[in-house]
Coordinates of C-alpha atoms in Angstrom, one line a residue:
Chain A
M59 CA 23.0 -4.9 12.6
L60 CA 20.6 -4.8 9.7
E61 CA 21.7 -5.6 6.2
G62 CA 19.2 -6.1 3.5
K63 CA 20.1 -6.4 -0.2
F64 CA 17.4 -6.1 -2.9
E65 CA 18.1 -7.8 -6.3
E66 CA 16.6 -4.6 -7.8
A67 CA 16.2 -1.1 -6.3
S68 CA 12.9 -0.8 -8.1
L69 CA 11.0 -2.7 -5.4
L70 CA 11.7 -0.3 -2.6
K71 CA 11.4 2.7 -4.9
K72 CA 7.9 1.6 -5.9
V73 CA 6.9 0.9 -2.3
I74 CA 8.0 4.3 -1.1
E75 CA 6.4 6.1 -4.0
S76 CA 3.2 4.2 -3.1
I77 CA 3.0 5.5 0.4
K78 CA 4.9 8.8 0.7
D79 CA 2.0 11.0 -0.3
S80 CA -0.2 9.5 2.4
V81 CA 2.3 9.3 5.3
K82 CA 5.3 11.5 5.6
L83 CA 7.0 10.0 8.7
C84 CA 6.9 6.4 9.7
N85 CA 8.8 3.7 11.6
F86 CA 10.2 0.8 9.7
N87 CA 10.3 -2.2 12.2
C88 CA 13.0 -4.6 11.3
S89 CA 13.4 -8.2 12.6
Q90 CA 15.0 -11.4 11.4
S91 CA 11.7 -13.3 11.5
K92 CA 9.3 -10.7 10.0
G93 CA 11.6 -8.7 7.7
I94 CA 10.5 -5.1 7.5
T95 CA 7.0 -4.2 8.7
V96 CA 5.4 -0.7 8.8
Q97 CA 2.1 0.6 10.1
A98 CA 1.3 4.2 9.5
I99 CA -1.8 6.4 9.5
D100 CA -2.3 9.5 7.4
D101 CA -2.8 12.8 9.2
S102 CA -6.6 12.8 8.7
R103 CA -6.8 9.2 10.3
V104 CA -8.8 8.0 7.4
L105 CA -6.2 5.9 5.6
L106 CA -3.9 3.3 7.2
I107 CA -0.9 1.7 5.5
A108 CA 0.3 -1.8 6.6
L109 CA 3.5 -2.9 4.8
K110 CA 5.3 -6.2 5.1
I111 CA 8.5 -6.8 3.2
D112 CA 9.4 -10.4 4.1
S113 CA 13.0 -11.5 4.1
G114 CA 12.1 -13.5 0.9
S115 CA 11.8 -10.1 -0.9
F116 CA 15.5 -9.7 -0.3
Q117 CA 18.4 -11.4 -2.0
E118 CA 20.2 -11.3 1.3
F119 CA 18.7 -10.3 4.7
R120 CA 20.1 -10.3 8.2
C121 CA 18.9 -8.5 11.2
D122 CA 20.7 -9.5 14.4
R123 CA 18.6 -7.5 16.7
D124 CA 15.1 -5.9 16.4
L125 CA 15.4 -2.3 15.1
V126 CA 13.1 0.6 14.5
L127 CA 14.1 3.0 11.7
G128 CA 12.3 6.3 11.9
L129 CA 12.2 7.6 8.4
D130 CA 11.1 10.8 6.6
L131 CA 9.8 9.2 3.4
E132 CA 10.2 12.4 1.3
S133 CA 13.9 12.3 2.2
L134 CA 14.2 8.5 1.6
S135 CA 12.5 9.0 -1.8
K136 CA 15.1 11.7 -2.7
I137 CA 17.9 9.2 -2.0
L138 CA 16.2 6.3 -3.7
K139 CA 16.0 8.4 -6.9
Q140 CA 19.8 8.5 -7.0
G141 CA 19.9 4.8 -8.0
N142 CA 18.8 3.0 -11.1
N143 CA 15.8 0.6 -11.0
E144 CA 18.0 -2.4 -11.9
D145 CA 20.8 -1.6 -9.4
Y146 CA 21.3 -3.8 -6.4
L147 CA 20.2 -1.9 -3.4
T148 CA 21.5 -2.6 0.1
I149 CA 20.2 -0.9 3.2
I150 CA 22.5 -1.1 6.3
A151 CA 22.0 0.1 9.9
E152 CA 23.9 -0.4 13.1
D153 CA 22.2 -1.7 16.2
S154 CA 21.4 1.7 17.7
P155 CA 21.4 3.7 14.4
D156 CA 21.1 7.4 13.9
S157 CA 21.4 7.0 10.2
L158 CA 20.6 4.5 7.4
L159 CA 23.2 3.7 4.8
V160 CA 21.8 3.2 1.3
V161 CA 24.1 1.5 -1.2
F162 CA 23.5 1.1 -5.0
E163 CA 25.6 -1.2 -7.1
D164 CA 25.3 -1.0 -10.9
K165 CA 25.4 -4.6 -12.2
K166 CA 27.3 -3.9 -15.3
K167 CA 29.6 -1.0 -14.4
D168 CA 32.0 -0.8 -11.5
R169 CA 29.9 1.9 -9.9
I170 CA 29.0 1.9 -6.3
S171 CA 27.1 4.9 -4.8
E172 CA 26.5 5.3 -1.1
F173 CA 24.2 7.6 0.7
S174 CA 23.5 8.2 4.4
L175 CA 20.0 9.2 5.6
K176 CA 19.5 10.7 9.0
L177 CA 16.9 8.8 11.1
M178 CA 14.3 10.4 13.4
D179 CA 12.5 9.6 16.6
I180 CA 8.9 9.2 15.5
D181 CA 6.1 8.9 17.9
S182 CA 3.1 7.4 16.1
D183 CA -0.2 5.8 17.1
V184 CA -0.6 2.1 16.3
L185 CA -4.1 0.7 15.6
T186 CA -5.1 -2.8 16.6
I187 CA -6.6 -4.5 13.5
D188 CA -7.8 -8.0 14.0
D189 CA -8.1 -10.4 11.1
M190 CA -11.8 -10.5 10.4
E191 CA -14.2 -12.2 8.0
H192 CA -15.3 -9.9 5.2
D193 CA -18.6 -9.7 3.5
C194 CA -17.0 -9.8 0.1
S195 CA -13.8 -9.8 -1.8
I196 CA -12.9 -8.7 -5.3
T197 CA -9.7 -9.4 -7.1
M198 CA -9.2 -7.4 -10.3
P199 CA -6.4 -6.0 -12.5
A200 CA -4.6 -3.3 -10.6
Y201 CA -4.5 -1.0 -13.6
E202 CA -8.2 -1.3 -14.2
F203 CA -9.0 -0.3 -10.6
A204 CA -6.6 2.6 -10.9
K205 CA -8.3 3.9 -14.1
I206 CA -11.7 3.7 -12.4
A207 CA -10.5 5.6 -9.3
R208 CA -8.8 8.3 -11.4
D209 CA -11.6 8.7 -13.9
M210 CA -14.4 8.8 -11.4
K211 CA -12.6 11.3 -9.2
T212 CA -13.2 13.9 -12.0
L213 CA -16.9 13.5 -11.4
S214 CA -17.3 13.3 -7.7
E215 CA -15.5 13.5 -4.3
S216 CA -17.1 10.2 -3.4
L217 CA -17.1 6.8 -5.1
Q218 CA -19.7 4.2 -4.2
I219 CA -18.9 0.5 -4.6
I220 CA -21.8 -1.9 -4.9
I221 CA -21.0 -5.6 -4.8
T222 CA -23.5 -8.3 -5.7
K223 CA -23.0 -11.9 -6.7
D224 CA -23.0 -11.0 -10.4
S225 CA -21.2 -7.7 -10.5
V226 CA -19.2 -4.9 -9.0
K227 CA -20.5 -1.5 -9.7
F228 CA -18.6 1.8 -9.2
N229 CA -20.9 4.8 -8.9
A230 CA -20.1 8.5 -8.8
E231 CA -22.6 11.4 -8.6
G232 CA -21.3 14.9 -8.9
Q233 CA -22.3 18.4 -9.8
I234 CA -21.9 17.9 -13.6
G235 CA -23.7 14.6 -13.7
S236 CA -23.2 11.0 -12.7
G237 CA -21.4 7.9 -14.0
S238 CA -21.2 4.2 -13.3
I239 CA -18.9 1.3 -14.3
I240 CA -20.1 -2.2 -14.0
L241 CA -17.7 -5.1 -14.1
K242 CA -18.7 -8.8 -14.2
P243 CA -16.6 -11.6 -12.9
H244 CA -14.8 -13.6 -15.6
T245 CA -11.8 -15.9 -15.8
D246 CA -9.1 -15.2 -18.4
M247 CA -7.3 -18.6 -18.9
E248 CA -4.4 -17.2 -20.9
K249 CA -3.8 -14.1 -18.7
P250 CA -5.0 -15.1 -15.2
D251 CA -4.2 -11.6 -13.9
E252 CA -6.8 -10.1 -16.2
S253 CA -9.5 -12.1 -14.5
I254 CA -12.1 -10.5 -12.2
K255 CA -13.1 -12.7 -9.2
I256 CA -15.9 -11.9 -6.7
E257 CA -16.3 -13.9 -3.5
L258 CA -19.5 -12.9 -1.7
N259 CA -21.0 -13.8 1.7
Q260 CA -23.4 -10.9 1.4
P261 CA -23.9 -7.9 -0.9
V262 CA -22.3 -4.7 0.2
V263 CA -22.7 -1.0 -0.6
L264 CA -20.0 1.3 0.7
T265 CA -18.9 4.9 -0.2
F266 CA -15.3 6.1 -0.1
G267 CA -13.5 9.4 -0.5
A268 CA -12.2 9.6 -4.1
K269 CA -9.1 11.4 -2.9
Y270 CA -8.0 8.4 -0.7
L271 CA -8.7 5.9 -3.5
N272 CA -6.4 7.9 -5.7
D273 CA -3.7 7.7 -3.0
I274 CA -4.2 4.0 -2.8
V275 CA -3.8 3.4 -6.6
K276 CA -0.3 4.9 -6.4
A277 CA 0.6 1.3 -5.5
T278 CA -0.5 0.0 -9.0
A279 CA 3.1 -0.5 -10.2
L280 CA 3.7 -3.0 -7.4
S281 CA 1.4 -5.7 -8.5
S282 CA -0.7 -6.8 -11.5
T283 CA -3.8 -7.4 -9.3
V284 CA -5.4 -5.7 -6.4
T285 CA -7.7 -7.5 -3.9
I286 CA -10.4 -5.4 -2.2
K287 CA -12.2 -6.7 0.9
L288 CA -15.3 -5.1 2.0
T289 CA -17.6 -5.4 5.0
D290 CA -20.8 -3.4 5.7
K291 CA -20.1 -0.3 7.8
A292 CA -16.4 -1.1 8.2
P293 CA -13.1 0.0 6.7
A294 CA -12.2 -1.6 3.4
L295 CA -8.9 -3.4 2.8
F296 CA -7.0 -2.9 -0.4
E297 CA -4.1 -5.3 -0.9
Y298 CA -1.2 -5.3 -3.3
R299 CA 0.9 -8.4 -3.1
L300 CA 4.7 -8.0 -3.1
P301 CA 7.0 -10.9 -4.4
S302 CA 7.1 -11.8 -0.7
G303 CA 4.9 -9.7 1.5
Y304 CA 2.2 -7.1 0.9
L305 CA 1.2 -3.5 0.9
R306 CA -2.3 -3.1 2.5
Y307 CA -4.4 0.0 2.8
Y308 CA -7.3 0.3 5.3
L309 CA -9.7 3.0 4.3
A310 CA -12.6 4.3 6.5
P311 CA -15.9 4.5 4.6
K312 CA -18.2 7.5 4.4
F313 CA -21.7 7.2 5.8
D314 CA -24.8 9.1 4.8
D315 CA -25.7 11.8 7.4
Chain B
T24 CA -23.4 14.5 1.4
P25 CA -21.9 11.4 3.0
I26 CA -19.7 12.1 6.1
Q27 CA -16.1 10.7 6.2
N28 CA -15.5 8.4 9.1
D29 CA -12.3 8.2 11.1
L30 CA -10.4 4.8 11.4
T31 CA -10.3 5.2 15.2
E32 CA -14.0 4.8 15.2
F33 CA -13.5 1.2 14.1
Y34 CA -10.1 0.3 15.6
N35 CA -8.5 0.8 19.0
V36 CA -5.4 2.8 19.3
A37 CA -2.8 0.5 20.8

C-alpha cells in the first residue's frame, strides 16, 4: 500500500502544472527508499523530464511494496484543482491499484474531500542517462531565466546560449531583428537566491528550441533558482530543486545544418 | 536554420 501525505497540496499541484504540457501520460514509480520517481519523454523526443519527490517532501510516507501508477496528467491536474493550495493532500493506492485515491483536508475547517482517479497501463520508453561531467554550470534566479525564455521566444524559434568565464549570453535572431541579454556572475549577500553563479571547465555555445525552453520555465514556481548544466554537442540539464528531491529537464540541442 | 536533434541520438533507450 502507498500512502503519502503532503503538508501542502501546492507542491504536487506545481509539479504537475510544470510537466503536464510536455508529457500527457506517465508512470509514477513509488518505493519506500526512493519516494516517487518519474521519467517521461515528450512526443517529439526532444525534452525529457526526470522527477524525484523524496520521502522527505512528504509529511508522512509509506510504500510497502514498489508500485507503478500510470497517470493521465491532464486528469490528475483536474482533480488537484479541486483542493486548496494550503490543504493537506494525501495520495493512497492499494498494492495492485486500478485507481488512485486523492484526499484533501482543509486545516481550519472540518472539510475532507476525496477523489478517485482511474489509473492506466502506460508503455513508455526509458532512456539511460549517465551522470556526466558538464562543461559548465549556471545557477540563476528562476524567474529571471523564465523572463528571458519568454521574451526571446517572441523574436525567434531558437535561443542561443553562450557561456564564458565572465558571462552568460542569450542570443536570439529572428525575422524582425535580433536581441541579446548578457548576465555577469555576481553574489548577492543579502538575497543569495538572486546571485548568478557560473562554473566553467570550458566555454560552450549551444542552441535550443525556444518552444521547449518555454515548457521548461513552467517549473519556475517550484524553486527560486534554476541550475543549467551545459556540455558541447550534448543535451542540456535544467534543474529545479524541490524541498527534498528535484525536477530535471533534459533538452536536446539544435545544431547548424 | 539549426536542426533540432532528438534525445535518442544521445541516450540509449533502455
